[in-house]
Coordinates of C-alpha atoms and ligand atoms in Angstrom, one line a residue:
X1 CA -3.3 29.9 -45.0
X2 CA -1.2 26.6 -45.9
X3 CA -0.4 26.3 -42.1
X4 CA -4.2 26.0 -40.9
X5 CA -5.0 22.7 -42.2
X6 CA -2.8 20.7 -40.1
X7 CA -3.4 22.1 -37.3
X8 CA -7.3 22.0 -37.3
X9 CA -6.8 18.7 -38.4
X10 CA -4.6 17.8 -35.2
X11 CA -6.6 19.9 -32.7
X12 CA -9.7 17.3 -34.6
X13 CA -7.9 14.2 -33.1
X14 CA -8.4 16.3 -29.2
X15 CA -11.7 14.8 -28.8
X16 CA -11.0 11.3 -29.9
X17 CA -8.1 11.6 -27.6
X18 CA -10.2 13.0 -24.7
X19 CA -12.8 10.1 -25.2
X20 CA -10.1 7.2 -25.2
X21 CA -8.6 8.6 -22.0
X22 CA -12.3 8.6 -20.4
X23 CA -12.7 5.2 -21.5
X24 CA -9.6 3.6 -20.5
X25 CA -10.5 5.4 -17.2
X26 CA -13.1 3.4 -16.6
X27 CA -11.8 0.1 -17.4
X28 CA -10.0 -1.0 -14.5
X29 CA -10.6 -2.3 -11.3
X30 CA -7.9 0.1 -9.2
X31 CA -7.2 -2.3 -6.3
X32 CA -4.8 0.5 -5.1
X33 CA -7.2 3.3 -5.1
X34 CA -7.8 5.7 -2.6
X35 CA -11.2 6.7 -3.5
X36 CA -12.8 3.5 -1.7
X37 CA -12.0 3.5 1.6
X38 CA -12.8 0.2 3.4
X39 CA -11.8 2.3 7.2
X40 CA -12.8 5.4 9.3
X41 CA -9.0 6.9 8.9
X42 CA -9.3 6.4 5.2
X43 CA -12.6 7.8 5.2
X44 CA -11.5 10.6 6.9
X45 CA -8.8 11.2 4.4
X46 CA -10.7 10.9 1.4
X47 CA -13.3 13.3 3.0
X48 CA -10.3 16.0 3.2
X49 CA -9.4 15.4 0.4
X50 CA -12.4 15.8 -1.5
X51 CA -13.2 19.3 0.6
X52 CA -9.9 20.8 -0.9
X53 CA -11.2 19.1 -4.3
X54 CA -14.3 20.8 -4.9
X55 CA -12.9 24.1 -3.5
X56 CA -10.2 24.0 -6.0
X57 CA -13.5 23.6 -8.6
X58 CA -14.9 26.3 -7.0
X59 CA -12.3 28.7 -7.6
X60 CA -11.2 27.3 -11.5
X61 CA -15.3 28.1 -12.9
X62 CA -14.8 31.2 -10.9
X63 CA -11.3 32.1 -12.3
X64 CA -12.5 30.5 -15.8
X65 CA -15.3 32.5 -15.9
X66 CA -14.6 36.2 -14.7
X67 CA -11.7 35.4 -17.7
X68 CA -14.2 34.8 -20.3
X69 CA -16.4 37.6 -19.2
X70 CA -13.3 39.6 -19.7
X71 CA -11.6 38.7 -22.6
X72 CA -14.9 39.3 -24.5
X73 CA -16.4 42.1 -22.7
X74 CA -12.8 44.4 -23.2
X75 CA -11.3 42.8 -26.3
X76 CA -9.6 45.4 -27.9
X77 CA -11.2 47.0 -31.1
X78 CA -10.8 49.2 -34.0
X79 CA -11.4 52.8 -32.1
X80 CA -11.7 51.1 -28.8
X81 CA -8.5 51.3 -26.3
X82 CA -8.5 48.6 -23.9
X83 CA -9.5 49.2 -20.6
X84 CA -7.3 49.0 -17.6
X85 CA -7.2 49.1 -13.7
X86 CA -5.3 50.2 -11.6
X87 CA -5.7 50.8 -7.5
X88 CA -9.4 49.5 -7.1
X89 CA -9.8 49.1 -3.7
X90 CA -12.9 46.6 -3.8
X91 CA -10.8 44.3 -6.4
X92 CA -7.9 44.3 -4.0
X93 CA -10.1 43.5 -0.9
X94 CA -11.9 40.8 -2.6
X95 CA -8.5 38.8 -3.9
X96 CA -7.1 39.1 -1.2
X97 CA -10.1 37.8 1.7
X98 CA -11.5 35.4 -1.1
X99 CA -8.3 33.0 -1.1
X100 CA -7.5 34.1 3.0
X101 CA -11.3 32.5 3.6
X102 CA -11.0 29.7 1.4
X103 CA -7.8 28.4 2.8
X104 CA -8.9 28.8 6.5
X105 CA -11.8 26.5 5.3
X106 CA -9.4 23.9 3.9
X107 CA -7.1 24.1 6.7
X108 CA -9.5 23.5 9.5
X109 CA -10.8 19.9 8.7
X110 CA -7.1 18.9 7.3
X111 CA -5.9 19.8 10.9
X112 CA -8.5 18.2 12.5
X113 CA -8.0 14.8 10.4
X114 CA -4.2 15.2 11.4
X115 CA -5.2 14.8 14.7
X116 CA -7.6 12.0 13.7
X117 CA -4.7 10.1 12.4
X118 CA -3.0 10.5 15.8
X119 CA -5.6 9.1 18.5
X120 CA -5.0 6.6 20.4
X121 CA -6.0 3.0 20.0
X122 CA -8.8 1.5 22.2
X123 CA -8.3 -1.0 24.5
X124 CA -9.1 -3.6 22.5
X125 CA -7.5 -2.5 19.7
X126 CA -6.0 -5.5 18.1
X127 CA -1.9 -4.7 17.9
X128 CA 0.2 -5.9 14.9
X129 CA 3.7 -5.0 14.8
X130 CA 4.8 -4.2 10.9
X131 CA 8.3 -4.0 10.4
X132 CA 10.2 -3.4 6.6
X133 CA 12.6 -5.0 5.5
X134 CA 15.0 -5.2 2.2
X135 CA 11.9 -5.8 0.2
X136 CA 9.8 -7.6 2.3
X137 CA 7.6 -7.3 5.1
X138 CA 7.2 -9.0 8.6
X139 CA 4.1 -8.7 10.5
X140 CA 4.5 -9.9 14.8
X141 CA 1.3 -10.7 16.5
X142 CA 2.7 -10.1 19.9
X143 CA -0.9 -10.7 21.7
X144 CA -1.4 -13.9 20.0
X145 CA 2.0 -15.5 19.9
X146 CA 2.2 -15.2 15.5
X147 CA 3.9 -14.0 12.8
X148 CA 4.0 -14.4 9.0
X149 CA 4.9 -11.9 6.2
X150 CA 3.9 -10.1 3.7
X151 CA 0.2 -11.2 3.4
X152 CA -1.3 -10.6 6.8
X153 CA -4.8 -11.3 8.1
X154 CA -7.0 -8.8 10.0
X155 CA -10.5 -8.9 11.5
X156 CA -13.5 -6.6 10.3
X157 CA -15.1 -4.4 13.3
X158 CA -12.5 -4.5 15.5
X159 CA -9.3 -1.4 15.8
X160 CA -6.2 -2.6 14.9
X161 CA -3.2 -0.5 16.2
X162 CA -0.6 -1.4 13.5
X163 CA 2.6 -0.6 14.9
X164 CA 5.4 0.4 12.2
X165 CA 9.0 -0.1 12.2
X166 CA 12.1 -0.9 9.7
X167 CA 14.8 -3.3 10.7
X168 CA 17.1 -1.9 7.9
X169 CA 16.6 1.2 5.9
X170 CA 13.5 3.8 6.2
X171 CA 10.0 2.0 4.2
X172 CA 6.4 3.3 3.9
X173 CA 3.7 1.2 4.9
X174 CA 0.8 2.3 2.4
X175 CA -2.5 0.5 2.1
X176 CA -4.5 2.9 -0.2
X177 CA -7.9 1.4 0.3
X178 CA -7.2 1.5 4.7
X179 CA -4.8 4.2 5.5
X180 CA -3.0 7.2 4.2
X181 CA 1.4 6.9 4.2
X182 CA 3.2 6.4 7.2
X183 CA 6.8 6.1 7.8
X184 CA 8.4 2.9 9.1
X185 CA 11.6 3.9 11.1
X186 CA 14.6 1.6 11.7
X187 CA 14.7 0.6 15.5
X188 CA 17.5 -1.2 17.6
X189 CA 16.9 -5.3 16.5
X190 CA 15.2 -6.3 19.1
X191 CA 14.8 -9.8 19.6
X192 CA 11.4 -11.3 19.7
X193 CA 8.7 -10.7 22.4
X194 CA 10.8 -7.7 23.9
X195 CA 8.3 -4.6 24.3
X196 CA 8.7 -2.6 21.6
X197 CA 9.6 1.2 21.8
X198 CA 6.6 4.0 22.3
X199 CA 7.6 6.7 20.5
X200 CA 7.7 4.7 16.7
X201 CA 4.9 5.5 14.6
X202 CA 1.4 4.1 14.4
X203 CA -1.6 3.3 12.5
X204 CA -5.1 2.8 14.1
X205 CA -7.8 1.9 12.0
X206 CA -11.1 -0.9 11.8
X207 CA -12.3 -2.2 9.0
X208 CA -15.4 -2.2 7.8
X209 CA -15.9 -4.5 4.6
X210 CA -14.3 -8.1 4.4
X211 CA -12.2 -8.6 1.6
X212 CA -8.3 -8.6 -0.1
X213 CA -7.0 -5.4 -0.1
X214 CA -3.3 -4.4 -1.9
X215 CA -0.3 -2.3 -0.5
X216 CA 2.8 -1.6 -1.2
X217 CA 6.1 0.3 0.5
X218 CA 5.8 3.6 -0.5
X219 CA 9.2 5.3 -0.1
X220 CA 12.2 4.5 -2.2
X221 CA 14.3 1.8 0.1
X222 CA 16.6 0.1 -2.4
X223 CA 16.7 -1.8 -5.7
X224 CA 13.9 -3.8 -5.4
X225 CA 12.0 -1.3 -3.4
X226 CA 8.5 -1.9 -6.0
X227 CA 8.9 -5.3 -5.0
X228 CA 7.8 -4.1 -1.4
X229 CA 4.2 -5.5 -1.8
X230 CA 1.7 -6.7 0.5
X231 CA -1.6 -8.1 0.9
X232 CA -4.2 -7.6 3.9
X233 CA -7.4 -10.6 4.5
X234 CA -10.2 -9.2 6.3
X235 CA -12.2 -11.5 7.6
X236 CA -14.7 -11.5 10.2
X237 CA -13.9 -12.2 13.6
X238 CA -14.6 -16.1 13.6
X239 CA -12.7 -16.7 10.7
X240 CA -10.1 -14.7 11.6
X241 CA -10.0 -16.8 14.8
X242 CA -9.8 -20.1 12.9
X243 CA -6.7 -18.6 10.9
X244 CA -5.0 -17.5 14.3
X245 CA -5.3 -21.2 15.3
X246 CA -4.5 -22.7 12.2
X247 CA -0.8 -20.4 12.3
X248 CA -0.9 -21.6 15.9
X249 CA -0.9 -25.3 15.0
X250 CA -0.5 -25.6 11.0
X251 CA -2.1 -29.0 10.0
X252 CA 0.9 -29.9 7.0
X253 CA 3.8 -28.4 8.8
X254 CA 5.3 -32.2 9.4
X255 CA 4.2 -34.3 6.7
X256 CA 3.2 -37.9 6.9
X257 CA 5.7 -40.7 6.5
X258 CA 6.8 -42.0 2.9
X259 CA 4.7 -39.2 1.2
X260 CA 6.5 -36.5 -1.4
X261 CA 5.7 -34.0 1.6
X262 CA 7.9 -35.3 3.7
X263 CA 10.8 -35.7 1.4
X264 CA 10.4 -32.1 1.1
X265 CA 10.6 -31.2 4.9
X266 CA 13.1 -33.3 4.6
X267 CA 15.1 -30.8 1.8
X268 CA 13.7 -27.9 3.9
X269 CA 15.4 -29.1 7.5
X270 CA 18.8 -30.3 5.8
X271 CA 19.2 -27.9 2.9
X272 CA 20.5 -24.5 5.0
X273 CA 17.1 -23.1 4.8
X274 CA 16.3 -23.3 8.5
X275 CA 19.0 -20.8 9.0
X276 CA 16.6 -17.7 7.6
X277 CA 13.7 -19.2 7.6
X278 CA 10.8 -20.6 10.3
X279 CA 7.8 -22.8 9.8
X280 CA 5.5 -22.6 13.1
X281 CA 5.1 -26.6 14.0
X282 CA 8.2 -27.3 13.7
X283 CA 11.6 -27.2 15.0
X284 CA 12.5 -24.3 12.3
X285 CA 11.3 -21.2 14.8
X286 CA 14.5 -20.0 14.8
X287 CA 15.2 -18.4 11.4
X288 CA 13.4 -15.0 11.1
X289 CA 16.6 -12.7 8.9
X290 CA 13.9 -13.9 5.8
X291 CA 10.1 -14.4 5.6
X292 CA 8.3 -16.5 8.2
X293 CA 6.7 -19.5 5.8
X294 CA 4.1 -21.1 7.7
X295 CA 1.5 -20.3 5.3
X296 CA 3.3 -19.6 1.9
X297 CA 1.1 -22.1 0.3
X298 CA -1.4 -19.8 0.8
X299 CA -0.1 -16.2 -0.6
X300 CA -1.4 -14.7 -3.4
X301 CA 2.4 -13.7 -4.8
X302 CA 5.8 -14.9 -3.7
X303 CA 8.9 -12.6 -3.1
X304 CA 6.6 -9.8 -1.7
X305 CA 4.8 -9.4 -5.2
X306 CA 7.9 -10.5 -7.7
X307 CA 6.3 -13.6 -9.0
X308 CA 2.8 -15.3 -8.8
X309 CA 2.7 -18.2 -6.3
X310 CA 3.2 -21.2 -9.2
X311 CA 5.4 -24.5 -8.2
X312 CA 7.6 -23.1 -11.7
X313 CA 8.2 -20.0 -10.0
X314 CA 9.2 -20.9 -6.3
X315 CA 11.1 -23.8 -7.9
X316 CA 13.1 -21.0 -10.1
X317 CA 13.0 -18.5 -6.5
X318 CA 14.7 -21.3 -4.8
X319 CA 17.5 -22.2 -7.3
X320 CA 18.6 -18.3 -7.7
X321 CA 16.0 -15.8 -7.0
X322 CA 17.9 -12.6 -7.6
X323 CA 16.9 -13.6 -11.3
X324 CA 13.6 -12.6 -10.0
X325 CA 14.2 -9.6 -7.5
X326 CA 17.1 -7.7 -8.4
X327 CA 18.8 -7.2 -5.1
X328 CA 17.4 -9.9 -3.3
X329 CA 19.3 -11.3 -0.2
X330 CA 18.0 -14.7 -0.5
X331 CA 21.4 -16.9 -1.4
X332 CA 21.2 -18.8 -4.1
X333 CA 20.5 -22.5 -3.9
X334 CA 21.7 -24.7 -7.0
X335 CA 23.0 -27.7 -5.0
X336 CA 18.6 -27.8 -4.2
X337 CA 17.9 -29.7 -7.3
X338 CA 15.9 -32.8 -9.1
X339 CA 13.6 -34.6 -7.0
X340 CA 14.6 -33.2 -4.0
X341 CA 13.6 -29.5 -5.5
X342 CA 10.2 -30.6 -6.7
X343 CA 9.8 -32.1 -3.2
X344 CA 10.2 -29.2 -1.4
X345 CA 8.4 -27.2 -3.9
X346 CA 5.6 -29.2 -3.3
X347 CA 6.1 -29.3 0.8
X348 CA 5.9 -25.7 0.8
X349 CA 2.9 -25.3 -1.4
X350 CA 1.1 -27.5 0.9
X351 CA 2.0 -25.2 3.7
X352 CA -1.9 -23.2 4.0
Ligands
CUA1 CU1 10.6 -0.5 1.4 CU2 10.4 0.9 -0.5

């Protein structure tokens, strides 16, 4: 009987255990859940999803129950043999249409959200061209003459028709709260403004509630691949139209004369970062192998997600960022230092 104590008195700490995991449950916000979905597609997901749920609930209290009824009802006894069964016909019948039905019920409105996935964009639809990259992501505004990465704007109420590519490896565009997974593939390089291929994969989706919503890549693409994050604004239409014009024409691109501004555009245009890099305003459009920065005062993280947006931090990104992101292909740049670093630090938090 020495044995017993123990373990009652570990199966005891089960409930406390139980209760701390329903707690901590509870406690967090989730911004990558997929259980509130801000679009029809995710909707639509989450509806399939939940069918297939409550099914599989259906069949466990079936299953758990017929078991219980069982184990007590034919529990083997002193002068009782158990009882066995072989070749009932109505047993057989009844396991074998019971699961058929159930998974012709489940299959039906997955198929049909497939397809939902799958339809075509309206007319209107609002078309953004993602494309992955070696951890980061670019978003072209082909319609409206943009781009910017990693944080991008869309409008509430109107379809978008995100189209998805990769300019390197295969990535995973995933916004949990808007869409389900979808593959980006690599394509050709294509330069800017040529029309893009028709057979890449696609996203359509509107959104419904304004707000900051988090994604990340979703397939293993490298080193640095959970460094692959990426934040979507929705906004309603009018504000989304005021940030269209403000990436059109950004007020602080060129900095007045004689201000700390301008001795950082200054850094910016001389120091070799025009060569990955563009700022829209100014004469650095032609850099586009790294992130567009017209508004990188304005992102909620730097480096796709590696660091929060802080002077500290871009200061430190600048100098030698792979101490930040393993793998990143950002050069370092130690000869950016002093006054002329805090300059440009400063420029490029004024960029919003
Ligand atoms: Cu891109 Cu993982």
């Amino acid at each position: 009987m020495s044995f017993r104590q123990p373990l009652l008195r570990r199966l005891a700490v089960l409930p406390i255990a139980l209760l701390v995991a329903l707690v901590t449950a509870c406690a967090d916000e989730y911004p990558q859940t997929t259980f509130r979905p801000v679009t029809e597609l995710g909707a639509e997901i989450d509806r399939v999803f939940m069918i297939s749920f409550w099914w599989t609930m259906l069949i466990l209290a079936v299953v758990l129950a017929v078991l219980g009824y069982v184990l007590v009802r034919f529990r083997s006894r002193p002068g009782v043999e158990a009882r066995k069964i072989y070749g009932n016909n109505l047993a057989e019948i009844l396991w074998t249409a019971g699961p058929a039905v159930i998974v012709v019920l489940i299959l039906v409105p997955t198929v049909q959200a497939i397809f939902f996935t799958y339809r075509e964009a309206p007319e209107d639809a609002l078309v953004v061209e993602a494309i992955g990259h070696q951890w980061w992501w670019e978003f072209r505004y082909p319609e409206l003459g943009i781009r910017t990465a990693n944080q991008l704007h869309l409008p509430v109420g109107r379809a978008v028709d995100i189209h998805l590519s990769s300019a390197d490896v295969i990535h995973n565009f995933w916004l949990p709260r808007l869409a389900g997974k979808r593959y980006n593939y690599p394509v050709v390089a294509l330069p800017e403004g040529a029309p893009q291929p028709k057979n890449h994969n696609r996203l359509v989706f509107t959104i419904d509630e304004p707000g900051e919503y988090a994604g990340q890549c979703a397939e293993f693409c490298g080193v640095s691949h959970a460094l692959m994050q990426m934040r979507v604004v929705a906004e309603q239409e009018a504000e989304f139209d005021e940030w269209v014009a403000r990436m059109k024409a950004p007020a602080n691109a060129i900095p007045a004369e004689g201000t700390i501004e301008e001795r950082g555009y200054n850094t910016f245009m001389r120091g070799g970062c025009i060569a990955c890099h563009s700022i829209a305003g100014t004469t650095a459009s032609f850099g586009t192998i790294g992130p567009d920065l017209t508004e990188i005062g304005a992102r909620w993280k730097i480096g796709a997600g590696a660091a929060e947006n802080t002077p500290e931090h871009l200061a430190r990104w600048i100098q030698d960022s792979e101490s930040m992101k393993p793998g990143s292909k950002m050069m370092p740049f130690p000869q950016i230092a002093g006054e002329d670093l805090e300059a440009l630090v400063v420029y490029l938090q004024s960029l919003k």
